């Protein structure tokens, strides 16, 4: 069976609380050669922090035993074991706590546990082993510093509690602090155990949610080659010591290290070279709480009342212990300077009081009447009572366990700074309190922070610089999402925010500005210029009117000439209706005015052509044809031809008139204001009718081109019709293919060109004679030509 493991510190009582702490940190294994009974494991090298945990546990128990309101007439005993930071010693101590000190193979288990609760352990992995071992026996375990989120699983650990928050909160808070300082590109290292692996998994998940990329989660060599300036170290104190040693050897400095409560305030990390590597580090720490009276207790009352070597008499094995076992502890007898820095002490204090309050409820204690000591308390009952505890301790903290058995997450944010005397201090610069509203949980004062390398300016740590408005992020193939290129938004798209993932298409009548960061109204485009050709036609009309009695004006029907000049004036004025912003009325006017004025013009030219032909035939013997083509008949024919076009236009406007239309298809960046035809058939009919008259006029003029000169306007009309037809034949493909406002420009050009062709070809020769060769503007000259030609 071997020798039983005895408690390092103990005291009998009506109820007993067990304690498990790594009071020593080095375990010495005995020989396992199987030729003699194995000896007990021995430990050395005092771990001051856990020794203080054991001391405050005893301090809290003695305080409760003196209380008249909490567990009156009931004394609490304790059995505190040293696990030596070893799984072997931890298992041995756990078995001793569960079974008691003395037992024989023939004894039967009576179902009564010798302890009612266990406080410990310090490390998460050791606490996992402890909780799995005690779990089937329903013995409550309350840890003061085991933070692994894995212990929140109530199925696997139904009787586990802790007076510290789960790493779920700390891991998320790590991601929030990185996000708060704008670092999107970080490295990460973690312990390869329950504590580090679970904590880092939560951090990585939260980091991904808030847009933080982790470049690596590896070892020192990777850190040396990396580009990130920020490292999240989710390590235990011992592993952080190892990492610090390697960073110093590799001379890796200037990294902004973000730490966790396990090492951020560990005094053991302070060495002559540590500040060169860890100076400016930020991290979360358990809040520092002063437990009144504890500092004095550790240098006097503890050694007088609780230390085994102070006890005299008795037959128990503990009374006969050799005090040489405690020689390392005796060195600390008069030392208490570390007590104010003990951040976990208050958690042990609260754990003891939580057990006391649950026992107080189970024993039905009343302040004046005391407790019912005859009741038998099973560990399972303590578990259920712990779930309901709700109390405050003397230093103001409130204790209540949530559904996972943990208390509320409250951390200080501390910064490694160096005082003027060269000493390293852990300066509080903020806090995280999960009990507050989400917007108020995290507060940090950046003005008080000294950054890595002693810098006053916050370091930058990004894989890619921010994309300004007007651009979007495009991921780099094979790299994390924080590594990207900035791509300018396409035409017609904008991004108004920094680091936009997508560009947004501007609404229909809007287009992006040059910087691609705003949608602005599209440029509205329509044709706009001044018409000058009307004046030229008017001058010709005035000239002809002033010379209306001369032979050259009177020849070939002066009435039709004036009507033709009038119609040409209307044609030139018609082009003005195509200029300016299209409206419902202007769209209808420009099409109908164009169709009617041009038919009027061509009708006049056709009338003049017919007169030329008929005049020649009238000179033939026996011909009486001119009586059918007198001035009245000519005017009526012009009116008849024009009325047909008027009728076509009326039908067009009635059935499907033209209307203003915003063309946003041809130019994406512009809106072209134009007139839609309404009915393409109506427009075709108008053009077709004009074309029919023009072709007829051309044929007749061509037939009359060789008639005698004194009657011959026909060759000029032929030239004018050639120009007219050429313009309008080329107009069709040009109109179809011209973009935007140029469509209107092409139409205006066709109107002006064809009108100008008629004006020059028909009237320019006559104006030339009137102005520059008046001697030829005589009846004798015209008659002379007749004689000459005959």
XYZ file of C-alpha atoms in Angstrom, residues 98-776:
679
model
C -10.748 11.827 -0.562
C -9.828 8.817 1.652
C -8.494 10.274 4.865
C -5.161 9.536 6.480
C -5.690 6.044 7.915
C -7.499 3.144 6.274
C -7.143 -0.639 6.148
C -7.873 -2.976 3.299
C -10.720 -4.638 5.165
C -12.565 -1.433 6.008
C -15.785 -0.739 4.228
C -16.554 2.631 2.778
C -19.268 4.282 4.867
C -20.071 6.899 2.213
C -18.930 9.827 4.315
C -16.200 11.962 2.756
C -13.564 13.221 5.207
C -13.715 16.678 3.537
C -16.599 18.854 2.403
C -14.833 20.843 -0.335
C -11.418 21.241 -1.933
C -9.840 24.586 -2.751
C -7.325 24.354 -5.623
C -5.516 23.875 -7.842
C -3.583 26.769 -9.261
C -2.948 25.567 -12.821
C -5.786 24.654 -15.208
C -4.381 21.289 -16.312
C -3.857 20.158 -12.709
C -7.378 21.362 -11.862
C -8.785 19.310 -14.757
C -7.204 16.169 -13.253
C -8.424 17.077 -9.775
C -11.993 17.771 -10.933
C -12.217 14.617 -13.031
C -11.038 12.553 -10.061
C -13.388 14.085 -7.487
C -16.308 14.545 -9.890
C -17.822 11.040 -9.579
C -17.891 11.477 -5.779
C -19.637 14.873 -6.035
C -16.913 16.596 -3.992
C -16.935 20.324 -4.818
C -13.697 21.810 -6.106
C -13.255 25.595 -5.985
C -10.258 26.995 -7.844
C -8.830 30.449 -7.313
C -6.870 30.706 -10.594
C -7.752 27.857 -13.000
C -9.225 29.827 -15.913
C -9.451 27.265 -18.727
C -12.765 27.570 -20.560
C -12.858 23.772 -20.744
C -13.786 23.697 -17.034
C -17.056 25.490 -17.816
C -18.481 22.238 -19.162
C -20.998 21.280 -16.465
C -21.440 17.784 -17.905
C -17.756 16.905 -17.449
C -17.217 19.034 -14.335
C -20.571 19.218 -12.510
C -19.054 20.009 -9.099
C -16.391 22.512 -10.191
C -16.499 26.193 -9.195
C -14.016 29.048 -9.377
C -13.686 32.500 -7.906
C -12.040 33.731 -11.074
C -13.551 34.246 -14.495
C -13.263 31.771 -17.345
C -10.715 32.478 -20.086
C -13.663 32.874 -22.433
C -13.828 36.490 -21.278
C -10.074 37.088 -21.168
C -9.549 35.594 -24.635
C -12.249 37.806 -26.096
C -10.919 40.808 -24.194
C -7.501 40.146 -25.779
C -9.095 40.402 -29.225
C -10.923 43.576 -28.204
C -7.779 45.318 -26.958
C -5.955 44.434 -30.185
C -8.902 45.750 -32.199
C -9.127 48.871 -30.022
C -5.558 49.871 -30.846
C -6.075 49.238 -34.562
C -3.727 46.266 -34.877
C -5.047 43.928 -37.546
C -1.858 41.920 -38.065
C -0.590 40.040 -34.993
C 1.377 36.987 -33.984
C 0.308 34.550 -31.288
C 1.995 32.001 -29.016
C 0.310 29.768 -26.472
C 0.991 27.005 -23.990
C 0.496 23.520 -25.367
C -1.922 22.522 -22.616
C -5.561 22.933 -21.633
C -5.014 26.526 -20.545
C -3.151 27.723 -23.619
C -4.924 25.705 -26.305
C -8.451 26.539 -25.171
C -7.647 30.187 -24.538
C -5.939 30.632 -27.898
C -8.812 28.907 -29.727
C -11.271 31.435 -28.297
C -8.931 34.332 -29.084
C -8.474 33.201 -32.701
C -12.224 32.791 -33.171
C -12.963 36.243 -31.720
C -10.084 37.799 -33.674
C -11.577 36.483 -36.900
C -14.979 37.906 -35.961
C -13.575 41.410 -35.379
C -11.287 41.410 -38.433
C -7.888 40.605 -36.885
C -5.473 38.356 -38.758
C -2.928 36.148 -37.023
C 0.316 35.854 -38.975
C 1.595 32.920 -36.941
C 0.993 30.956 -33.750
C 4.420 29.328 -33.627
C 7.795 29.601 -31.951
C 10.684 32.028 -31.639
C 12.229 31.445 -35.085
C 8.930 32.360 -36.721
C 8.641 35.472 -34.537
C 12.080 36.569 -35.750
C 11.073 36.372 -39.428
C 7.600 37.828 -39.053
C 6.424 41.288 -40.106
C 3.928 41.823 -37.311
C 4.854 44.160 -34.471
C 2.314 42.787 -31.964
C 2.389 39.373 -30.268
C -0.375 37.875 -28.118
C 1.204 35.536 -25.563
C -1.332 33.145 -24.026
C 1.226 31.422 -21.812
C 1.559 30.233 -18.250
C 4.128 31.920 -16.042
C 6.698 29.131 -16.400
C 6.429 29.012 -20.199
C 6.644 32.785 -20.431
C 9.930 32.581 -18.532
C 11.184 30.101 -21.153
C 9.983 32.304 -24.029
C 11.598 35.375 -22.496
C 14.882 33.508 -22.258
C 14.727 32.538 -25.937
C 13.775 36.038 -27.067
C 16.757 37.406 -25.167
C 19.106 34.854 -26.746
C 17.806 35.645 -30.237
C 17.968 39.390 -29.467
C 14.345 39.898 -30.532
C 13.206 43.271 -29.199
C 10.704 45.972 -30.085
C 7.691 43.652 -30.131
C 4.503 44.900 -28.499
C 3.585 41.913 -26.303
C -0.019 41.477 -25.128
C -0.278 39.131 -22.159
C -2.697 37.245 -19.934
C -3.231 37.205 -16.185
C -1.012 34.137 -15.732
C 2.221 36.075 -16.364
C 1.498 39.774 -16.832
C 2.160 40.638 -13.168
C 4.570 37.804 -12.341
C 7.530 39.159 -10.354
C 9.560 36.109 -11.360
C 9.743 37.519 -14.917
C 11.595 40.610 -13.764
C 15.260 40.089 -14.579
C 18.062 42.474 -15.609
C 17.362 41.779 -19.302
C 13.593 41.228 -19.259
C 12.571 44.864 -19.685
C 14.594 45.067 -22.899
C 12.218 42.448 -24.365
C 8.998 42.956 -22.424
C 9.164 46.682 -21.691
C 5.890 48.357 -22.686
C 3.955 45.075 -22.577
C 0.224 45.294 -22.050
C -1.884 42.623 -20.443
C -4.792 41.656 -18.280
C -4.350 41.002 -14.584
C -6.534 39.886 -11.718
C -7.548 42.942 -9.754
C -5.296 43.783 -6.831
C -7.354 43.739 -3.619
C -6.007 44.404 -0.154
C -7.264 41.848 2.359
C -7.280 43.667 5.663
C -5.097 42.067 8.340
C -3.437 39.506 6.077
C -0.105 41.309 5.808
C 0.355 41.199 9.593
C -0.963 37.636 9.810
C 1.743 36.163 7.561
C 4.610 37.327 9.792
C 3.132 36.584 13.246
C -0.180 34.766 13.771
C 0.433 32.142 11.082
C 3.721 30.985 12.613
C 2.281 31.049 16.112
C -0.972 29.176 15.485
C -0.986 27.343 12.161
C 2.595 26.271 11.582
C 3.108 22.585 12.553
C 6.487 23.089 14.213
C 4.830 25.370 16.742
C 2.605 22.510 17.975
C 3.646 20.454 20.951
C 2.478 17.100 22.186
C 0.051 14.720 20.508
C 0.454 11.244 19.080
C -0.540 11.869 15.480
C 2.077 11.434 12.761
C 1.745 15.101 11.947
C 2.831 16.073 15.483
C 5.988 14.059 15.080
C 7.064 15.559 11.783
C 10.653 16.619 11.581
C 10.765 20.410 11.331
C 13.584 20.077 8.816
C 10.817 19.593 6.219
C 9.918 23.224 6.726
C 13.354 24.784 6.650
C 12.664 26.491 3.286
C 9.442 27.979 4.650
C 11.067 29.277 7.832
C 13.180 31.634 5.726
C 9.965 33.561 4.953
C 8.913 33.966 8.565
C 9.585 37.702 8.749
C 8.948 38.606 5.083
C 5.712 40.156 3.857
C 6.730 42.763 1.263
C 5.177 40.685 -1.525
C 1.730 40.556 0.100
C 0.322 43.745 -1.528
C 1.145 42.272 -4.965
C -0.645 38.973 -4.331
C -3.542 39.258 -6.776
C -4.981 35.744 -6.311
C -5.104 35.866 -2.512
C -8.552 37.459 -2.491
C -9.847 34.650 -4.738
C -8.826 32.015 -2.158
C -10.371 34.164 0.551
C -13.663 34.302 -1.371
C -13.557 30.539 -2.044
C -13.313 29.772 1.695
C -16.196 32.130 2.440
C -18.288 30.572 -0.343
C -17.922 27.146 1.314
C -18.714 28.670 4.703
C -21.887 30.344 3.415
C -23.079 27.114 1.778
C -22.467 25.188 5.049
C -24.211 27.941 6.970
C -27.299 27.351 4.832
C -27.120 23.536 5.024
C -26.678 23.514 8.829
C -29.605 25.910 9.215
C -27.504 28.287 11.249
C -29.023 31.195 13.126
C -26.975 33.916 14.746
C -28.394 33.532 18.277
C -29.286 29.849 18.224
C -26.225 28.504 16.435
C -26.162 25.652 13.888
C -27.706 22.172 13.927
C -24.465 20.243 14.331
C -26.244 16.913 14.370
C -26.919 17.131 10.638
C -24.750 15.080 8.303
C -23.572 17.071 5.324
C -22.767 15.271 2.083
C -20.476 16.874 -0.534
C -23.310 16.818 -3.084
C -25.329 19.046 -0.791
C -22.456 21.521 -0.666
C -22.382 21.539 -4.473
C -26.049 22.483 -4.652
C -25.659 25.101 -1.922
C -22.674 26.662 -3.720
C -24.826 27.228 -6.799
C -27.046 29.504 -4.722
C -24.520 31.491 -2.673
C -24.802 35.243 -2.995
C -22.839 37.366 -0.539
C -20.369 40.205 -0.151
C -16.969 40.046 1.528
C -15.442 42.713 3.724
C -13.355 44.346 0.984
C -16.471 45.030 -1.072
C -16.500 42.252 -3.650
C -19.698 40.405 -4.396
C -19.555 36.626 -4.812
C -22.022 34.702 -6.939
C -21.413 31.798 -9.293
C -22.930 31.800 -12.773
C -24.332 28.765 -14.588
C -20.801 27.570 -15.437
C -19.596 27.850 -11.833
C -17.469 30.969 -12.430
C -17.615 34.507 -11.099
C -17.926 37.680 -13.149
C -14.929 38.663 -15.313
C -13.103 41.692 -13.934
C -9.551 42.507 -15.024
C -7.103 45.339 -14.744
C -5.181 46.369 -17.855
C -1.539 46.769 -16.791
C 1.488 48.180 -18.570
C 5.128 47.234 -17.956
C 6.848 50.531 -17.131
C 10.206 51.472 -15.635
C 10.430 53.995 -12.823
C 13.141 56.598 -12.541
C 15.049 54.325 -10.137
C 15.107 51.560 -12.755
C 12.553 49.323 -11.055
C 9.862 47.663 -13.178
C 6.280 48.466 -12.247
C 2.954 47.069 -13.430
C 0.994 50.277 -13.963
C -2.813 50.028 -14.239
C -3.964 51.803 -17.426
C -7.523 50.512 -17.761
C -9.986 47.775 -16.915
C -12.359 45.176 -18.345
C -15.579 44.449 -16.463
C -17.972 41.945 -18.023
C -20.726 42.941 -15.561
C -21.126 46.304 -17.293
C -22.936 47.214 -20.494
C -21.009 46.024 -23.611
C -20.178 49.620 -24.541
C -18.691 50.264 -21.085
C -16.874 47.006 -20.390
C -13.494 47.960 -21.805
C -11.813 51.223 -20.812
C -8.157 52.123 -21.361
C -6.256 55.380 -20.904
C -3.775 55.454 -23.771
C -2.088 58.606 -22.439
C -0.626 56.617 -19.552
C 0.849 53.841 -21.717
C 4.551 53.446 -22.460
C 4.808 51.333 -25.621
C 7.353 48.707 -26.655
C 10.911 50.016 -26.776
C 10.003 52.905 -24.475
C 8.139 54.688 -27.272
C 5.421 57.238 -26.540
C 3.679 56.623 -29.860
C 1.505 53.582 -30.420
C 3.111 51.088 -32.842
C 1.413 50.164 -36.095
C 0.856 46.540 -36.991
C -1.056 45.935 -40.199
C -0.468 43.624 -43.123
C -1.752 46.225 -45.597
C -2.401 49.932 -45.187
C -6.004 51.140 -45.136
C -7.752 51.618 -48.450
C -9.005 55.222 -48.763
C -12.535 56.119 -49.912
C -12.859 55.614 -53.642
C -11.166 52.222 -53.508
C -12.048 48.722 -52.382
C -10.116 45.910 -50.778
C -9.070 42.984 -52.981
C -7.710 39.961 -51.126
C -4.216 38.769 -51.922
C -4.326 35.176 -53.083
C -3.201 32.675 -50.487
C -2.876 35.245 -47.684
C -5.148 36.211 -44.732
C -7.994 38.642 -45.275
C -6.007 41.440 -43.605
C -3.567 41.321 -46.525
C -5.115 43.021 -49.533
C -4.589 45.411 -52.402
C -6.503 48.665 -52.832
C -8.355 48.686 -56.159
C -9.943 51.925 -57.456
C -13.692 51.742 -57.918
C -14.923 51.352 -61.476
C -16.607 54.200 -63.349
C -20.057 54.841 -61.923
C -19.191 53.161 -58.587
C -18.162 54.696 -55.261
C -16.962 53.760 -51.807
C -17.437 56.381 -49.120
C -15.723 54.559 -46.265
C -12.165 53.589 -45.478
C -11.395 49.891 -46.057
C -14.569 49.259 -48.010
C -14.988 45.688 -49.221
C -17.166 46.634 -52.168
C -17.898 49.602 -54.363
C -21.541 50.575 -54.742
C -23.172 51.385 -58.062
C -24.521 54.921 -58.250
C -28.301 55.277 -58.823
C -29.633 55.825 -62.329
C -29.253 59.613 -62.687
C -26.004 59.768 -60.709
C -22.379 59.067 -61.585
C -19.182 58.826 -59.576
C -16.936 61.845 -59.210
C -13.245 61.813 -60.139
C -12.226 60.567 -56.669
C -14.892 57.801 -56.776
C -16.032 58.689 -53.244
C -19.313 60.464 -54.038
C -22.215 60.008 -56.414
C -22.997 63.247 -58.227
C -25.750 64.092 -60.678
C -24.836 63.115 -64.200
C -24.049 65.896 -66.643
C -27.238 66.671 -68.550
C -26.266 67.173 -72.180
C -28.214 68.758 -75.028
C -27.298 70.883 -78.044
C -27.039 74.632 -77.577
C -25.708 77.242 -80.088
C -26.892 80.324 -81.985
C -28.432 80.211 -85.486
C -27.104 82.862 -87.978
C -28.312 81.642 -91.380
C -31.774 83.136 -91.050
C -30.237 86.558 -91.504
C -28.687 85.570 -94.828
C -32.038 84.352 -96.153
C -33.737 87.518 -94.951
C -31.144 89.639 -96.759
C -31.798 87.699 -99.987
C -35.529 88.199 -99.538
C -35.035 91.970 -99.034
C -32.789 92.104 -102.081
C -35.319 90.244 -104.240
C -38.171 92.405 -102.955
C -36.269 95.594 -103.758
C -35.656 94.252 -107.285
C -39.023 92.620 -107.756
C -39.709 94.539 -110.962
C -36.504 93.462 -112.651
C -36.643 90.741 -115.326
C -34.470 88.233 -113.465
C -36.757 88.306 -110.425
C -39.965 88.302 -112.427
C -38.793 85.331 -114.503
C -39.925 81.886 -113.341
C -42.687 83.177 -111.084
C -41.540 85.700 -108.495
C -44.387 84.667 -106.140
C -42.944 81.182 -105.828
C -39.470 82.653 -105.307
C -40.687 84.735 -102.390
C -42.629 81.766 -101.013
C -39.498 79.616 -101.381
C -37.435 82.219 -99.531
C -40.068 82.304 -96.813
C -40.083 78.517 -96.547
C -36.267 78.471 -96.412
C -36.427 80.998 -93.600
C -38.787 78.654 -91.776
C -36.377 75.764 -92.440
C -33.517 77.667 -90.883
C -35.702 78.709 -87.942
C -36.874 75.115 -87.615
C -33.336 74.121 -86.607
C -33.708 76.333 -83.540
C -36.424 74.036 -82.205
C -33.765 71.301 -81.970
C -31.619 73.453 -79.700
C -32.071 73.623 -75.920
C -33.539 71.353 -73.261
C -36.168 69.061 -74.769
C -39.686 69.432 -73.434
C -42.935 67.781 -74.381
C -43.951 70.711 -76.601
C -40.527 71.283 -78.139
C -40.265 67.585 -79.089
C -43.577 67.702 -80.945
C -42.790 71.081 -82.514
C -39.330 70.203 -83.815
C -40.557 67.115 -85.694
C -43.708 68.614 -87.157
C -42.093 71.982 -87.989
C -39.262 70.152 -89.730
C -41.630 67.989 -91.777
C -44.030 70.764 -92.812
C -41.455 73.478 -93.600
C -39.383 71.139 -95.730
C -42.420 69.957 -97.666
C -43.376 73.612 -98.183
C -39.847 74.310 -99.428
C -39.682 71.280 -101.760
C -43.201 72.026 -102.995
C -42.075 75.523 -104.035
C -39.024 74.091 -105.807
C -41.233 71.481 -107.483
C -43.629 74.209 -108.596
C -40.754 76.240 -110.075
C -39.463 73.129 -111.871
C -42.868 72.414 -113.372
C -43.173 76.060 -114.469
C -39.828 75.819 -116.277
C -40.965 72.696 -118.144
C -44.410 74.010 -118.931
C -43.075 77.383 -120.059
C -40.910 75.681 -122.648
C -43.799 73.534 -123.860
C -46.035 76.622 -124.034
C -43.705 78.139 -126.698
C -44.369 75.220 -129.026
C -46.923 75.843 -131.825
C -50.508 75.020 -130.812
C -49.666 74.545 -127.102
C -52.103 75.961 -124.567
C -50.709 74.224 -121.470
C -49.737 77.345 -119.466
C -53.319 78.144 -118.690
C -53.261 75.156 -116.331
C -50.080 76.343 -114.592
C -50.785 79.923 -113.803
C -49.820 81.576 -110.477
C -53.015 80.489 -108.745
C -52.578 76.842 -109.770
C -48.949 76.895 -108.622
C -49.912 78.242 -105.225
C -52.694 75.696 -104.876
C -50.336 72.842 -105.759
C -47.897 74.024 -103.069
C -50.773 74.194 -100.606
C -51.996 70.720 -101.582
C -48.563 69.121 -101.240
C -48.090 70.806 -97.842
C -51.544 69.779 -96.546
C -50.692 66.124 -97.128
C -47.657 66.493 -94.842
C -49.788 68.350 -92.292
C -52.225 65.437 -92.285
C -49.363 62.926 -91.725
C -48.062 65.040 -88.815
C -51.513 65.308 -87.226
C -51.917 61.530 -87.348
C -48.432 61.099 -85.854
C -49.096 63.502 -82.992
C -52.467 61.969 -82.306
C -51.428 58.317 -82.234
C -47.899 58.375 -80.779
C -46.292 61.812 -80.460
C -42.601 62.439 -79.745
C -41.708 63.006 -76.076
C -38.626 64.019 -74.020
C -36.486 61.061 -72.960
C -33.446 60.645 -70.661
C -31.032 58.394 -72.460
C -28.744 56.792 -69.841
C -27.656 53.836 -71.943
C -25.238 55.371 -74.423
C -23.074 57.195 -71.872
C -22.946 55.738 -68.379
C -21.490 58.934 -66.969
C -23.949 61.298 -68.711
C -27.658 61.720 -69.208
C -28.513 62.626 -72.777
C -31.729 64.585 -72.950
C -33.294 63.829 -76.299
C -36.629 63.529 -77.994
C -37.917 60.034 -78.509
C -39.666 59.608 -81.860
C -42.736 58.132 -80.269
C -43.748 56.374 -83.462
C -40.890 55.374 -85.748
C -43.465 54.770 -88.487
C -44.694 58.388 -88.185
C -41.167 59.760 -88.497
C -40.491 57.469 -91.458
C -43.660 58.659 -93.169
C -42.630 62.315 -92.743
C -39.141 61.672 -94.116
C -40.469 59.415 -96.857
C -42.894 62.027 -98.112
C -40.147 64.683 -98.174
C -37.915 62.232 -100.024
C -40.643 61.412 -102.553
C -41.156 65.093 -103.424
C -37.386 65.678 -103.573
C -36.853 62.746 -105.975
C -39.746 63.900 -108.166
C -38.339 67.425 -108.204
C -34.886 66.102 -109.086
C -36.222 64.053 -112.014
C -38.164 66.960 -113.452
C -35.273 69.379 -112.978
C -32.916 66.908 -114.623
C -35.216 66.675 -117.648
C -35.309 70.491 -117.897
C -31.587 71.095 -117.410
C -30.886 71.820 -121.171
C -33.737 74.207 -121.787
C -32.885 77.754 -123.013
C -30.900 79.832 -120.463
C -33.398 82.631 -120.101
C -35.923 80.186 -118.631
C -33.382 77.838 -117.128
C -33.554 77.595 -113.378
C -33.661 73.851 -113.912
C -29.909 73.240 -113.843
C -29.661 75.177 -110.558
C -32.608 73.251 -109.162
C -30.892 70.030 -110.302
C -27.740 70.953 -108.391
C -29.773 71.905 -105.342
C -31.671 68.597 -105.445
C -28.429 66.657 -105.789
C -27.136 68.400 -102.667
C -30.487 67.937 -100.907
C -30.715 64.207 -101.660
C -27.029 63.595 -100.872
C -27.410 65.289 -97.501
C -30.481 63.336 -96.502
C -29.210 59.993 -97.823
C -26.047 60.344 -95.746
C -28.141 61.630 -92.846
C -29.718 58.227 -92.159
C -26.551 56.224 -91.224
C -25.015 59.269 -89.516
C -28.176 59.747 -87.430
C -28.266 56.108 -86.372
C -24.579 55.929 -85.416
C -24.148 59.317 -83.737
C -23.944 59.261 -79.936
C -25.801 61.493 -77.521
C -26.363 65.096 -78.417
C -24.487 64.533 -81.697
C -27.634 62.819 -82.962
C -29.419 66.144 -82.718
C -26.397 67.915 -84.189
C -26.456 65.595 -87.213
C -30.145 66.324 -87.749
C -29.574 70.086 -87.469
C -26.648 69.829 -89.846
C -28.815 68.003 -92.378
C -31.519 70.665 -92.102
C -29.069 73.535 -92.452
C -26.974 71.904 -95.171
C -29.952 70.984 -97.358
C -31.599 74.379 -96.799
C -28.361 76.212 -97.493
C -27.883 74.129 -100.642
C -31.281 75.191 -101.937
C -30.650 78.805 -100.998
C -27.268 79.068 -102.714
C -27.977 76.985 -105.795
C -31.254 78.680 -106.661
C -30.780 82.273 -105.467
C -27.037 82.921 -105.388
C -26.669 83.199 -109.212
C -29.548 85.715 -109.362
C -28.168 87.726 -106.446
C -24.821 87.811 -108.219
C -26.392 89.294 -111.373
C -28.496 91.780 -109.358
C -25.546 93.022 -107.318
C -22.541 92.736 -109.597
C -23.866 92.598 -113.212
C -26.956 94.784 -113.337
C -26.432 95.240 -117.108
C -27.533 91.639 -117.597
